PDB file of C-alpha atoms in Angstrom:
ATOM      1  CA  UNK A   1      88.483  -8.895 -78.279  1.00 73.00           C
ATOM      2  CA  UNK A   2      86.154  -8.714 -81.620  1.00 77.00           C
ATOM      3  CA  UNK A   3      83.986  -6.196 -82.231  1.00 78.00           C
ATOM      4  CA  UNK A   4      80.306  -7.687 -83.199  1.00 77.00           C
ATOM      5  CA  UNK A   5      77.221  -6.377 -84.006  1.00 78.00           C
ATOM      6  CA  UNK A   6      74.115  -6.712 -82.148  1.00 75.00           C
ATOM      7  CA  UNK A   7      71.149  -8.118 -84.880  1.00 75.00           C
ATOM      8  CA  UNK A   8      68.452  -9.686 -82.075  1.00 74.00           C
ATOM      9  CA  UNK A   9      67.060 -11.177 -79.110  1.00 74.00           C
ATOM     10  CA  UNK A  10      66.810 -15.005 -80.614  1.00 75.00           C
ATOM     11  CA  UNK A  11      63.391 -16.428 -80.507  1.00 72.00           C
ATOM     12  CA  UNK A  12      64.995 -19.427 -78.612  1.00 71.00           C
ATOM     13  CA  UNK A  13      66.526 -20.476 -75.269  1.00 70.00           C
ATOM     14  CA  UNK A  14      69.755 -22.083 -75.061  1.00 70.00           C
ATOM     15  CA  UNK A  15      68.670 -25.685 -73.483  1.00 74.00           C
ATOM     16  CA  UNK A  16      71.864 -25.819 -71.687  1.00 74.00           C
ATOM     17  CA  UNK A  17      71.566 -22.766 -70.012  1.00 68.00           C
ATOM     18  CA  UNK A  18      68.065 -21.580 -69.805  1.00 68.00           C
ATOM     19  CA  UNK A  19      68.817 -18.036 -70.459  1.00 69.00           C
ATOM     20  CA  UNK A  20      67.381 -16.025 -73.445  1.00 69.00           C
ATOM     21  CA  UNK A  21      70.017 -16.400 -76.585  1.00 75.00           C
ATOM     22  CA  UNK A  22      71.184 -12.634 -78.592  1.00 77.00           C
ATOM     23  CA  UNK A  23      72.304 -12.935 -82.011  1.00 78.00           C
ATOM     24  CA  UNK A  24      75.233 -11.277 -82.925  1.00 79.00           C
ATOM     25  CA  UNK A  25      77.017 -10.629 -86.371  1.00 79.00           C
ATOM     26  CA  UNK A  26      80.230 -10.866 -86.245  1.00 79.00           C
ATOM     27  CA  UNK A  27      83.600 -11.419 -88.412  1.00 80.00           C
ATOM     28  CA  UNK A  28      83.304 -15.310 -90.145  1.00 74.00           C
ATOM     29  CA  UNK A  29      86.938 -15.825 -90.044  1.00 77.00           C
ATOM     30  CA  UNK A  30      86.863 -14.727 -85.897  1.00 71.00           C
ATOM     31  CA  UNK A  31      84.629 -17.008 -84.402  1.00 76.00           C
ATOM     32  CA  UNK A  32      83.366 -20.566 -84.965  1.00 77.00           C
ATOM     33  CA  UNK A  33      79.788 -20.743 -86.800  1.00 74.00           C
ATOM     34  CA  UNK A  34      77.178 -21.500 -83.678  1.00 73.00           C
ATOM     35  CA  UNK A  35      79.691 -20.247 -80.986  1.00 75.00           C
ATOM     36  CA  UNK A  36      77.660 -20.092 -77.807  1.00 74.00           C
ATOM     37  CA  UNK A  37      79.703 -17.889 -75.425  1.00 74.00           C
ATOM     38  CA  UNK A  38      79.167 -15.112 -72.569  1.00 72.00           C
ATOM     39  CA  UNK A  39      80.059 -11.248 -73.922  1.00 72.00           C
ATOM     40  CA  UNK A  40      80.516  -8.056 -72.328  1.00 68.00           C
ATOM     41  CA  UNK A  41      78.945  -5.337 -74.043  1.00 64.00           C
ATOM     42  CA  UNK A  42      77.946  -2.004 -72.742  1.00 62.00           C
ATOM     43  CA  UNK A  43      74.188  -1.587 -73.018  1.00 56.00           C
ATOM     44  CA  UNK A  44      72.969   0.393 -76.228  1.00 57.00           C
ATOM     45  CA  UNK A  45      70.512   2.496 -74.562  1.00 59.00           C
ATOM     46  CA  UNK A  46      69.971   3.705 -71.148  1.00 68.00           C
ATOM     47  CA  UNK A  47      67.180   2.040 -68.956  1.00 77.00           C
ATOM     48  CA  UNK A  48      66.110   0.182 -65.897  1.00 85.00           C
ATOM     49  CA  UNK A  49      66.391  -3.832 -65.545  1.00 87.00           C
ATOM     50  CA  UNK A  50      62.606  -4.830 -64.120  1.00 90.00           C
ATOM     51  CA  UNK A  51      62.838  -7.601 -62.109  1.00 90.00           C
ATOM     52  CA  UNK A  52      60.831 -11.321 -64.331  1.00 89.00           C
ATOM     53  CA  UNK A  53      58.178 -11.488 -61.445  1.00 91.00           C
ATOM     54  CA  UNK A  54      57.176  -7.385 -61.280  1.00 92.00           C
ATOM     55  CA  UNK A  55      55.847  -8.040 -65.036  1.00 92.00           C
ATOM     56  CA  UNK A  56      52.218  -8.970 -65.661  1.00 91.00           C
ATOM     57  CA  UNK A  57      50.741  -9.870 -68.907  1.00 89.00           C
ATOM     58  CA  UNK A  58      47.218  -8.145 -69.789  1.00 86.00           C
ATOM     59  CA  UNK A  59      46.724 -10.329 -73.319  1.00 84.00           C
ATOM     60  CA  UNK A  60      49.788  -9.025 -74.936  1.00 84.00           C
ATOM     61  CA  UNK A  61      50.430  -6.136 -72.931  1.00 87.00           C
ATOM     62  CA  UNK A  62      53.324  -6.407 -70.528  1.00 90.00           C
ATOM     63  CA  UNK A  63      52.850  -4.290 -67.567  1.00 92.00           C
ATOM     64  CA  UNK A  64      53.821  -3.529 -63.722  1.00 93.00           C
ATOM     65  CA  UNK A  65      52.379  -1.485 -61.054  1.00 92.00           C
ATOM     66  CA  UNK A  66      54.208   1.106 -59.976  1.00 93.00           C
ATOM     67  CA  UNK A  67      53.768   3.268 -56.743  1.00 90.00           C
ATOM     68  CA  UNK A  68      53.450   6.432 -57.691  1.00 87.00           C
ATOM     69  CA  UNK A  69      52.672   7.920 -54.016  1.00 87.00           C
ATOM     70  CA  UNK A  70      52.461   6.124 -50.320  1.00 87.00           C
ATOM     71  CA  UNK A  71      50.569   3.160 -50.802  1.00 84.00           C
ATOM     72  CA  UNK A  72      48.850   4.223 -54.424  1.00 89.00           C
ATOM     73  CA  UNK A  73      49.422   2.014 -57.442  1.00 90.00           C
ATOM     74  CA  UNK A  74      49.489   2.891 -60.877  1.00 91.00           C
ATOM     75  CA  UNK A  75      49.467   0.563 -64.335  1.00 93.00           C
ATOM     76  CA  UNK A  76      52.532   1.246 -66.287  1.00 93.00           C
ATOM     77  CA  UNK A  77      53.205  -0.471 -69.741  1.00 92.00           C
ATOM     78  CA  UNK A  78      56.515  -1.550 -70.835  1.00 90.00           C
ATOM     79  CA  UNK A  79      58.426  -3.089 -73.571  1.00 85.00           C
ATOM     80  CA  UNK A  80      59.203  -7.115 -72.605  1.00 81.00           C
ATOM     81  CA  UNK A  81      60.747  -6.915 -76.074  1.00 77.00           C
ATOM     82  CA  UNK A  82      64.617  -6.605 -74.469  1.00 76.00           C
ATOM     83  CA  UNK A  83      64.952  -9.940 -71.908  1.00 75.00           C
ATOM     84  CA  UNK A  84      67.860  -9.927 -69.949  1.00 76.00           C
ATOM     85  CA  UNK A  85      68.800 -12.207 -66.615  1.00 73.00           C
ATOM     86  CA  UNK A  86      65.965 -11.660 -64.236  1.00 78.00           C
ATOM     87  CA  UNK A  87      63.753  -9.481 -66.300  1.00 84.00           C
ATOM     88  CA  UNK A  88      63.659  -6.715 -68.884  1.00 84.00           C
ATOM     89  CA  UNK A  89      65.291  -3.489 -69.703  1.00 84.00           C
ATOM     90  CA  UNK A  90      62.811  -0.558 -69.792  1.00 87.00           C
ATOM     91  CA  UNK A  91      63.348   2.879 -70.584  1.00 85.00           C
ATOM     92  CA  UNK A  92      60.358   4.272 -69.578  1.00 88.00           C
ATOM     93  CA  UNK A  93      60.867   4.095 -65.640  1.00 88.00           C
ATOM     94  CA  UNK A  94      63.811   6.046 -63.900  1.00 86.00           C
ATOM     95  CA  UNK A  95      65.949   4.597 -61.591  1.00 85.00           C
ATOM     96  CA  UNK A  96      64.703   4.138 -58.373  1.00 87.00           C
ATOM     97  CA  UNK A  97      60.875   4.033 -59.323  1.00 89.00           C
ATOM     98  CA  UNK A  98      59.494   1.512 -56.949  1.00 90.00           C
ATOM     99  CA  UNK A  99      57.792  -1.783 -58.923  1.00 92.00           C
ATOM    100  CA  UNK A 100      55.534  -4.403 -57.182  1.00 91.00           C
ATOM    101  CA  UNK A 101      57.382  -7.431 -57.239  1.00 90.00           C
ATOM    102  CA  UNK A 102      54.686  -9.551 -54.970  1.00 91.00           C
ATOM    103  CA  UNK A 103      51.223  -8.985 -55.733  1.00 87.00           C
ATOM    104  CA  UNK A 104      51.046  -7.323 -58.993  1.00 87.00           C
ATOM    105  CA  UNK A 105      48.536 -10.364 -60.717  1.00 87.00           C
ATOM    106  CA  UNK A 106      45.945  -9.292 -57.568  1.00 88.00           C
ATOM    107  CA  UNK A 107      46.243  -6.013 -58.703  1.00 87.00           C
ATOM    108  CA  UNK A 108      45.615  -6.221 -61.948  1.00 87.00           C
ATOM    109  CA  UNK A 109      42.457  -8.549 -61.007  1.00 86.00           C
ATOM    110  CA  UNK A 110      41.297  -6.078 -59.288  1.00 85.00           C
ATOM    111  CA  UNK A 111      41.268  -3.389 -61.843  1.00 80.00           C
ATOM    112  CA  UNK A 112      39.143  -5.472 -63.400  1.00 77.00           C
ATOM    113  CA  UNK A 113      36.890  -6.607 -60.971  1.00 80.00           C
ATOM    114  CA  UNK A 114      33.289  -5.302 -62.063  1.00 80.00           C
ATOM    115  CA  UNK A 115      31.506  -3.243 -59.792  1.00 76.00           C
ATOM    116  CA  UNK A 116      28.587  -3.979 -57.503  1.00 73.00           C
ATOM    117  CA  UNK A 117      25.620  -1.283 -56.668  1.00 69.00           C
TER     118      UNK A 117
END
């Protein structure tokens, strides 16, 4: 084992994988320059993984309905910045808060659906 330091979520996907790429800094004289390889690092802050298909995009917002009480949806925003396999780390929601997964685009239409008299 080495220890590296996280720098950033890279801006590309690997081709051969189709998985989002982090950039790490680690010792030169350790590892081969452009080493693609799998880690295991414990996750620098607490949070929630939010599944890829719960998130909806509102121009450059990233959000997700959540239900906040039987059958009652509310818009919560959240930080896409952190992609992981399958969706996003947020810190924002607890465990165990319940996200649409199916369904959150119609919901979002309808919030802004204009109003008839």
């Amino acid at each position: 084992p080495i220890t590296a330091r996280f720098l950033a979520v890279s801006p590309h996907v690997d081709a051969r994988l189709q998985k989002p790429v982090y950039d790490y800094l680690a010792p030169a004289d350790e590892l081969p320059v452009g080493l693609v390889t799998t880690i295991h690092a414990p996750l620098a802050s607490p949070g929630v993984v939010v599944p890829r298909e719960a998130v909806v995009w509102n121009g450059a917002q990233a959000l997700v309905f959540i239900e906040d009480r039987a059958g009652h949806y509310a818009q919560h925003s959240i930080d896409a910045r952190t992609a992981i396999d399958g969706g996003f780390l947020e810190t924002s929601l607890q465990p165990g808060t319940r996200v649409v997964t199916a369904g959150a685009q119609q919901l979002l239409s309808e919030q802004h659906k204009p109003e008839v008299e």
